[in-house]
Coordinates of C-alpha atoms in Angstrom, one line a residue:
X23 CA 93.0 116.3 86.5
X24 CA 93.6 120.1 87.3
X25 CA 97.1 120.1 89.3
X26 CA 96.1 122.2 91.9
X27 CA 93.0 119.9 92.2
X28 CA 95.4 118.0 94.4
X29 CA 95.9 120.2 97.5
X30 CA 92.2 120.5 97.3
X31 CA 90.9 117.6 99.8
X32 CA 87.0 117.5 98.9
X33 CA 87.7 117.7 95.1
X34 CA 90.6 115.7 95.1
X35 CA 88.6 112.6 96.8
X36 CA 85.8 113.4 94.1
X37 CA 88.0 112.8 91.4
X38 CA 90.3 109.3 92.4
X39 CA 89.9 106.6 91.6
X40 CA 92.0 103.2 91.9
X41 CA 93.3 103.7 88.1
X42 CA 94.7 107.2 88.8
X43 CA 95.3 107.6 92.6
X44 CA 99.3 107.4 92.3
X45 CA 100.4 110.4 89.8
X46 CA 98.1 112.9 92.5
X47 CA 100.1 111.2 95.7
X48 CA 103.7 111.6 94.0
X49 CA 102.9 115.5 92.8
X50 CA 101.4 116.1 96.6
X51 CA 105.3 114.8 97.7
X52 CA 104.0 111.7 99.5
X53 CA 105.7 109.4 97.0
X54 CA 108.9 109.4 94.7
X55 CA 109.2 105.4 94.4
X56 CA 107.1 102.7 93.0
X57 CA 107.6 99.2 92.2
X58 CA 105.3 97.3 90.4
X59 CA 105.5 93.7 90.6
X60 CA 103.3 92.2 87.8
X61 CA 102.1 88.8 86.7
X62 CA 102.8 87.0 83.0
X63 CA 99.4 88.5 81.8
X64 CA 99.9 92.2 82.4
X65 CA 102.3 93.8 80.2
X66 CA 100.9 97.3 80.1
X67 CA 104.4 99.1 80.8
X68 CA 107.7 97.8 79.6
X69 CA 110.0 95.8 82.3
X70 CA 112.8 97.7 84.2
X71 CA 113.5 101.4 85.4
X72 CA 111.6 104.6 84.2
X73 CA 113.2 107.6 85.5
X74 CA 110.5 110.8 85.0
X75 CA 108.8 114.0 86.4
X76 CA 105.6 114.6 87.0
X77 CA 104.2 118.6 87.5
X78 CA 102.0 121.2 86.2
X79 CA 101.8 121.7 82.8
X80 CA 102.1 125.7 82.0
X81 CA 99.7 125.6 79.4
X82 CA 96.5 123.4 80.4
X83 CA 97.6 123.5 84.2
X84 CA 96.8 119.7 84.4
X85 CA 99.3 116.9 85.1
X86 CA 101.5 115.7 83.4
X87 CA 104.9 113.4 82.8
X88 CA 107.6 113.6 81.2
X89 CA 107.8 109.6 80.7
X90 CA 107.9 108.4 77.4
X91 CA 106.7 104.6 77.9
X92 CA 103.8 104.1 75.8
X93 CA 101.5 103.8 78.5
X94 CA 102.3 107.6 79.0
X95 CA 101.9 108.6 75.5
X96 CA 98.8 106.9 74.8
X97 CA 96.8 109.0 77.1
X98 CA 98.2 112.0 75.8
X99 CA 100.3 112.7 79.1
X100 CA 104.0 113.1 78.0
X101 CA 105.0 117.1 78.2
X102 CA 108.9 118.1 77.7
X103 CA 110.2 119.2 81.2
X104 CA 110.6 122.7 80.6
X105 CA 106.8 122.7 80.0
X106 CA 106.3 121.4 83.8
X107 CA 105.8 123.4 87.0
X108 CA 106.3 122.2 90.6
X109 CA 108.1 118.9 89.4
X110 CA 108.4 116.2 90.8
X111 CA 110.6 113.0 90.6
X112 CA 109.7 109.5 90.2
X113 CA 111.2 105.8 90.0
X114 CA 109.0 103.7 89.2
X115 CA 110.0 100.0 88.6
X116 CA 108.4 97.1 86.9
X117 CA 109.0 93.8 87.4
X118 CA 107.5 90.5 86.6
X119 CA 106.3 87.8 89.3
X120 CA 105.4 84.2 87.6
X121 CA 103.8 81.5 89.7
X122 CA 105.5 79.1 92.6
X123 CA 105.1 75.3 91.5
X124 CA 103.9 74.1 94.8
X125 CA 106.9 71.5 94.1
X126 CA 109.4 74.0 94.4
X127 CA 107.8 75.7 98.2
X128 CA 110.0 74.9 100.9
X129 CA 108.2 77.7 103.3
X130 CA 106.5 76.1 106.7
X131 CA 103.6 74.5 106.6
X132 CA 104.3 74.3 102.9
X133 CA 102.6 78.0 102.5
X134 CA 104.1 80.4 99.2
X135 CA 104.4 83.4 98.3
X136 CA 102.3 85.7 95.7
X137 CA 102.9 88.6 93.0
X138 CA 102.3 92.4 92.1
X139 CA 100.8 94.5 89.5
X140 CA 99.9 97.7 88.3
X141 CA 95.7 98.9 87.8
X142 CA 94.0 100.8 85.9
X143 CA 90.5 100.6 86.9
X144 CA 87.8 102.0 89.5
X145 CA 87.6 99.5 92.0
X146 CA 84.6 99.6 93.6
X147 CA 85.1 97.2 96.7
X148 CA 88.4 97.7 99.0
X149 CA 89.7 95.3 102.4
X150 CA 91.7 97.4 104.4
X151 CA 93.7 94.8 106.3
X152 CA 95.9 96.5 109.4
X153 CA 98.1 94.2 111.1
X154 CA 98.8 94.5 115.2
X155 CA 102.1 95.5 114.5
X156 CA 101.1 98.9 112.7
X157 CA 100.4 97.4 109.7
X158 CA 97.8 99.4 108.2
X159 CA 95.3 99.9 105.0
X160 CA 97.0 99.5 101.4
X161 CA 97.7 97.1 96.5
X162 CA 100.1 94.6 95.9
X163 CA 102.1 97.7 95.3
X164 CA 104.9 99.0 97.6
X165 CA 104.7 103.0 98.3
X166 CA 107.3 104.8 101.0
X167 CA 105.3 108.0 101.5
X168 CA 107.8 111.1 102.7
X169 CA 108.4 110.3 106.0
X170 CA 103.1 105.0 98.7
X171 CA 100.7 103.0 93.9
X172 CA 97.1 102.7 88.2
X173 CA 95.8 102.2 87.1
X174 CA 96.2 98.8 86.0
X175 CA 98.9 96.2 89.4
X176 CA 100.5 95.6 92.2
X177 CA 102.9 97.8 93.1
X178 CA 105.2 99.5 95.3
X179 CA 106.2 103.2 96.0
X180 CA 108.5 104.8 98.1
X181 CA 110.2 107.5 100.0
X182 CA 113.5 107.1 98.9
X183 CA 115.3 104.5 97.3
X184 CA 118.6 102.9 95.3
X185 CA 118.5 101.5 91.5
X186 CA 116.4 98.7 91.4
X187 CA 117.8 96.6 88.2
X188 CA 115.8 95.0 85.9
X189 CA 114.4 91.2 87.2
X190 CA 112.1 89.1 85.3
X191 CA 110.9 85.7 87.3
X192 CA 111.4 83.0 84.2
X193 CA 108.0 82.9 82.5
X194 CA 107.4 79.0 83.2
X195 CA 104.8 77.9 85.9
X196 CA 107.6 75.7 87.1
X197 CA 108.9 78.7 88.7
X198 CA 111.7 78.0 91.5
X199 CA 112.2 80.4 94.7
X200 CA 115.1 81.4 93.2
X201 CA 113.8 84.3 91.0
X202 CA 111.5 85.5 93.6
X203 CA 114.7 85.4 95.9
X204 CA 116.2 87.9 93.5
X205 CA 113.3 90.3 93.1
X206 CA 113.4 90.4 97.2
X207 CA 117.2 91.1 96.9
X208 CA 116.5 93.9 94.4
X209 CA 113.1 95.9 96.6
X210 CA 115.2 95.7 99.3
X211 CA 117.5 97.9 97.9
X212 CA 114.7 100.0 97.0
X213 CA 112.8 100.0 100.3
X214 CA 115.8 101.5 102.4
X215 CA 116.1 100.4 105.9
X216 CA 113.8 103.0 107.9
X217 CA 111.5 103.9 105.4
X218 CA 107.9 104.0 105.6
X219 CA 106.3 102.0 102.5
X220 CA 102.4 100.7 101.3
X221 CA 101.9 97.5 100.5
X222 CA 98.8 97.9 97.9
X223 CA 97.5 94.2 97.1
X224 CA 95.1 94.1 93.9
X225 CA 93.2 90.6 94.2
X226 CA 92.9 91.1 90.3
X227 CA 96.8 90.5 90.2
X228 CA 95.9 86.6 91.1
X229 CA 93.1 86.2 88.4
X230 CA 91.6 88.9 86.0
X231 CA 89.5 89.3 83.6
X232 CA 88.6 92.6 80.9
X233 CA 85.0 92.9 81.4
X234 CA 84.2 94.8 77.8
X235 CA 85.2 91.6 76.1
X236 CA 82.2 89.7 77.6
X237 CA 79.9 93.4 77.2
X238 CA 80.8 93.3 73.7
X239 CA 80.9 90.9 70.7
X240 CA 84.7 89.7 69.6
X241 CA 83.5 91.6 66.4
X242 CA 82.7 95.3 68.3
X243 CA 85.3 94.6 70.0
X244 CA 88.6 94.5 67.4
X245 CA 86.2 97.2 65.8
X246 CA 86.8 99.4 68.8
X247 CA 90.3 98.6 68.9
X248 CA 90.5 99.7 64.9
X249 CA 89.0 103.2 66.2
X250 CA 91.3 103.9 69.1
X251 CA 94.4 102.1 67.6
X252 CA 97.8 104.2 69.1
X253 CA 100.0 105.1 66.6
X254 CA 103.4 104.4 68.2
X255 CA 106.4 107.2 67.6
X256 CA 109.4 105.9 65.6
X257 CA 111.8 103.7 68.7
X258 CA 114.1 106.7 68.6
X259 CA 111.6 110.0 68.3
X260 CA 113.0 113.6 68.8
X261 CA 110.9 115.4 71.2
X262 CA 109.5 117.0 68.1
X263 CA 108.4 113.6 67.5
X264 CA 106.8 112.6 70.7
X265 CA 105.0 116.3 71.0
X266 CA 103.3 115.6 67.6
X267 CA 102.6 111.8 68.6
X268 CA 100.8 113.2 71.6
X269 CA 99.0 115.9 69.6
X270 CA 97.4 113.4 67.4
X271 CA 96.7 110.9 69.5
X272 CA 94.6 113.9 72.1
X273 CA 92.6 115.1 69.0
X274 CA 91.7 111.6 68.1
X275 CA 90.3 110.9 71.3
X276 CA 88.6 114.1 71.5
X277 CA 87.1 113.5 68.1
X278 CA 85.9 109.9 69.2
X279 CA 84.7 111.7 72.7
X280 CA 82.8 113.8 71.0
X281 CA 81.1 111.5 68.4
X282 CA 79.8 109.3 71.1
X283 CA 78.4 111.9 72.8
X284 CA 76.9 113.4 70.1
X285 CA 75.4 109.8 69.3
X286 CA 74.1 109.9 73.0
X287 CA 71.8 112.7 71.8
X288 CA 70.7 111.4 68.7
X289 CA 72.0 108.5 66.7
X290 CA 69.8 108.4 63.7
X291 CA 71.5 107.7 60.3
X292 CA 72.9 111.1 59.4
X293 CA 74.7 111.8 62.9
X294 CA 76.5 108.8 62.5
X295 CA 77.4 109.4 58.7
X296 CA 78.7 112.7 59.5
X297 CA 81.0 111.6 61.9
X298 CA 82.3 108.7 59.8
X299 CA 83.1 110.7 57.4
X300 CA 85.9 112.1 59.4
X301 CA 89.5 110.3 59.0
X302 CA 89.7 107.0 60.5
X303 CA 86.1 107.3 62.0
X304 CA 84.7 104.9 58.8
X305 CA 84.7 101.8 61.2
X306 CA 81.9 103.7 63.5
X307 CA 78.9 103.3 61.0
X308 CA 79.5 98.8 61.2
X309 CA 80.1 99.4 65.1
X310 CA 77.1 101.5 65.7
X311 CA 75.2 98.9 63.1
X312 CA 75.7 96.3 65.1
X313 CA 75.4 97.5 68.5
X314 CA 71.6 98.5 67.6
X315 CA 70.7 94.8 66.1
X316 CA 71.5 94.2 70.2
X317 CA 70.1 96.5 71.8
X318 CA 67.5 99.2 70.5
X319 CA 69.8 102.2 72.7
X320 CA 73.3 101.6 73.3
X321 CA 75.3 102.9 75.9
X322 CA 77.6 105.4 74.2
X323 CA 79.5 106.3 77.1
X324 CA 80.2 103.1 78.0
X325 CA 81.4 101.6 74.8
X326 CA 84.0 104.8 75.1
X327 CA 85.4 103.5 78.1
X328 CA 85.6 101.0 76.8
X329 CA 87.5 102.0 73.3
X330 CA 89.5 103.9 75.8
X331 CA 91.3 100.8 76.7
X332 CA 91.8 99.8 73.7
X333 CA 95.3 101.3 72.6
X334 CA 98.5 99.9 72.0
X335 CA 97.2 96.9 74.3
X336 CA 94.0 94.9 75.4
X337 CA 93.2 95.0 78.9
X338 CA 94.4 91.7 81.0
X339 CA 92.7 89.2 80.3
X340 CA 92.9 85.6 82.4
X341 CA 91.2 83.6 84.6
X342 CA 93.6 81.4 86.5
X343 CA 93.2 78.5 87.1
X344 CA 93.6 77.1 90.9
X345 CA 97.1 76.1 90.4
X346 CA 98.2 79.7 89.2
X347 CA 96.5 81.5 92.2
X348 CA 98.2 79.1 94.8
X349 CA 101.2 79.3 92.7
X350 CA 101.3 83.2 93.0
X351 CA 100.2 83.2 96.1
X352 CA 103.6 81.0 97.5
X353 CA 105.8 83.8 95.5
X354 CA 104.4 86.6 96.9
X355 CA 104.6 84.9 100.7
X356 CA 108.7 84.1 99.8
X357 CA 108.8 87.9 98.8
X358 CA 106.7 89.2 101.8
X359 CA 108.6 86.8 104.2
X360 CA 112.1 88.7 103.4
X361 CA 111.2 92.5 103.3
X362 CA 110.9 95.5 105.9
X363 CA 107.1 95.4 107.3
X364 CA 105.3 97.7 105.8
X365 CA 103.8 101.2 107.2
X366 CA 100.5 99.9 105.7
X367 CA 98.7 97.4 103.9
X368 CA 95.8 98.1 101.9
X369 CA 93.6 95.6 99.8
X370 CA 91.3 96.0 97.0
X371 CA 88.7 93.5 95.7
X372 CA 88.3 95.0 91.9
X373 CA 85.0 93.0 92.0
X374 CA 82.2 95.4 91.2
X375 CA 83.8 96.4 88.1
X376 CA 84.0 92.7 87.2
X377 CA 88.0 93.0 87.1
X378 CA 88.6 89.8 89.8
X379 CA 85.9 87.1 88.9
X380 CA 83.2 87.1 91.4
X381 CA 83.2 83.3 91.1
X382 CA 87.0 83.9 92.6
X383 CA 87.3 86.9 94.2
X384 CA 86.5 85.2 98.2
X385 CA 88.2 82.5 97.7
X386 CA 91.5 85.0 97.2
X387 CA 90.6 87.2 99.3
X388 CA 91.0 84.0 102.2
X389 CA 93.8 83.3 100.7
X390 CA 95.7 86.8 100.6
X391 CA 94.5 87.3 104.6
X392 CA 96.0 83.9 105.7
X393 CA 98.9 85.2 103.8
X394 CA 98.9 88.2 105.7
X395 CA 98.5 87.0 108.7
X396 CA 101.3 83.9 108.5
X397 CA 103.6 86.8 108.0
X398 CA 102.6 89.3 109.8
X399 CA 100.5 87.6 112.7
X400 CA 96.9 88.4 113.7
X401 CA 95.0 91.2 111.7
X402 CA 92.6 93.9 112.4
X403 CA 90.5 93.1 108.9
X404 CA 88.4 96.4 107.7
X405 CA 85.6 95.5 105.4
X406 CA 85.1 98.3 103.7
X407 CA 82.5 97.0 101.6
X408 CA 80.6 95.6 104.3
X409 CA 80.8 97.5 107.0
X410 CA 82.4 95.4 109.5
X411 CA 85.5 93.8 110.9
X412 CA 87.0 91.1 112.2
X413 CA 89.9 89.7 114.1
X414 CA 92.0 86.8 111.8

């Protein structure tokens, strides 16, 4: 996204989305802290404290970072800082929420608590949930604007804020309070006493599922990943290193941009050969092949998206099962129960796009609002998908 895209209101809503809505908030100034709080399954950036910039880059004017994570790198995002104008700092902080065994609750009326994480993808149907205390639209993501979250999920920004250490739930089911008693002592240091924060609740975070792997067969699929396989710097690069890891890794996805679109046009025999002729292309002819045997015109863009998430990680990927829900569900109430109210609360469904299982997505979406309201008290509920609202 151009950077000055963002002080642009009309063109800046044309171009969010809920995968990239947070870098465009913390350039704007509105956010310099975000905790992600994450489940088992989502592993997409590495636990603990990244400390980085985000501005203009001089040469293409777009944003950039200067984080080094390889979430960063493998979208080609990582510029030096002296390459960056109008920078801007941000914490962001990842830590992982496991499950409650309903065993181990001792909140009233034997209600729990539930857990964060980080998205990445276009959610198509929101619930803007605004308590009567002035508890207003926003992921399971905590954002303190100046005065709030990926693109994968849920998370938390904020205004200003202390170190938050490093704290990882144990990864049983059989999870005690204990753990989540920690991660409440540790975003409380974060979310200072006074400052405004979003609570950004991703319904995905409680059961998820990566919708390419049912569009596509398991063979397409790891071809895919073969194709847009990341090539990871050395652990310790020079920034020399990290430059030429992000040069690469933007001409090979403007190569494989390219080819599919090209393939859009015309995808006879000799288009394809030509472009698997070209280094590390040679796994397009059996993926094209075998897309066709399916379906006489494929959807070229699409199967780029969905090559595009296939990196240096799969997408999430898991369905949980009853238990796990209500298990996340009693963590994220102990953590909700012992932090500042938030400023806002917003609420997305991620079911359009297949991200929350439709067969699931009500069901937690009752249980996230009785949530709310246990700890908050009675709701103004916004349904932005459906045009209406209710009192809980």
């Amino acid at each position: 996204m151009p950077a000055d895209t963002v002080f642009d209101k009309e063109a800046l809503f044309s171009e969010l989305s809920i995968e990239n809505w947070i870098m465009p908030a913390v350039y704007a100034g509105h956010i310099s802290q975000v905790v992600w709080l994450h489940p088992p399954w989502a592993q997409q950036i590495s636990e603990g404290k990244h400390s980085f910039l985000i501005g203009k880059d001089i040469s293409t004017t777009t944003m950039r970072v200067t984080g080094t994570d390889h979430y960063f790198l493998s979208d080609g995002l990582y510029v030096p800082a002296d390459q960056l104008e109008n920078q801007k700092p941000l914490n962001l902080h990842v830590i992982l929420i496991n499950p409650t065994e309903a065993s181990n609750s001792h909140e009233e009326n034997g209600e729990v608590a539930s857990a964060k994480r980080l998205k990445l993808n276009t959610d198509d149907t929101a619930s803007t949930t605004s308590a009567s205390s002035s508890v207003a639209p926003g992921d399971l993501d905590h954002s303190t604007p100046s005065v709030k979250k990926k693109e994968v999920q849920n998370s938390s920004a904020l205004n200003r804020a202390e170190t938050l250490s490093k704290c990882s739930a144990s990864s049983s089911l059989g999870n005690s309070e204990c753990p989540i008693r920690e991660v409440v002592k540790d975003v409380c240091q974060v979310l200072q006493k006074g400052d405004a924060y979003v609570l950004d609740i991703d319904l995905d975070f409680f059961s998820v599922k990566n919708p390419f792997k049912e569009m596509y067969t398991q063979t397409e699929y790891e071809l895919l990943q073969e194709l847009y396989n990341f090539k990871k710097p050395h652990r310790n690069a020079t920034e020399e290193g990290l430059l030429d890891c992000v040069e690469n890794r933007v001409h090979q996805l403007e190569d494989l941009e390219a080819a599919f679109a090209d393939l859009c046009d015309n995808d006879d025999e000799e288009t394809l050969q030509k472009w698997a002729s070209c280094p590390g292309m040679k796994s397009l002819v059996q993926l094209v092949h075998s897309l066709k045997t399916r379906t006489e015109s494929p959807d070229y863009e699409m199967v780029h998206q969905a090559g595009l998430t296939c990196d240096y990680m799969e997408l999430p990927h898991h369905v949980s099962t009853e238990e796990e829900i209500e298990g996340l569900i009693q963590s994220i109430k102990v953590l909700l129960k012992d932090m500042p109210k938030p400023t806002l609360v917003t609420v997305a469904r991620s079911s359009l796009d297949d991200y929350c299982p439709s067969e699931q997505v009500d069901i937690i979406q009752e249980k996230v609002l009785n949530l709310l309201g246990s700890v908050y008290g009675t709701l103004d509920v916004h349904l932005d998908y459906s045009s209406t609202s209710s009192s809980l």
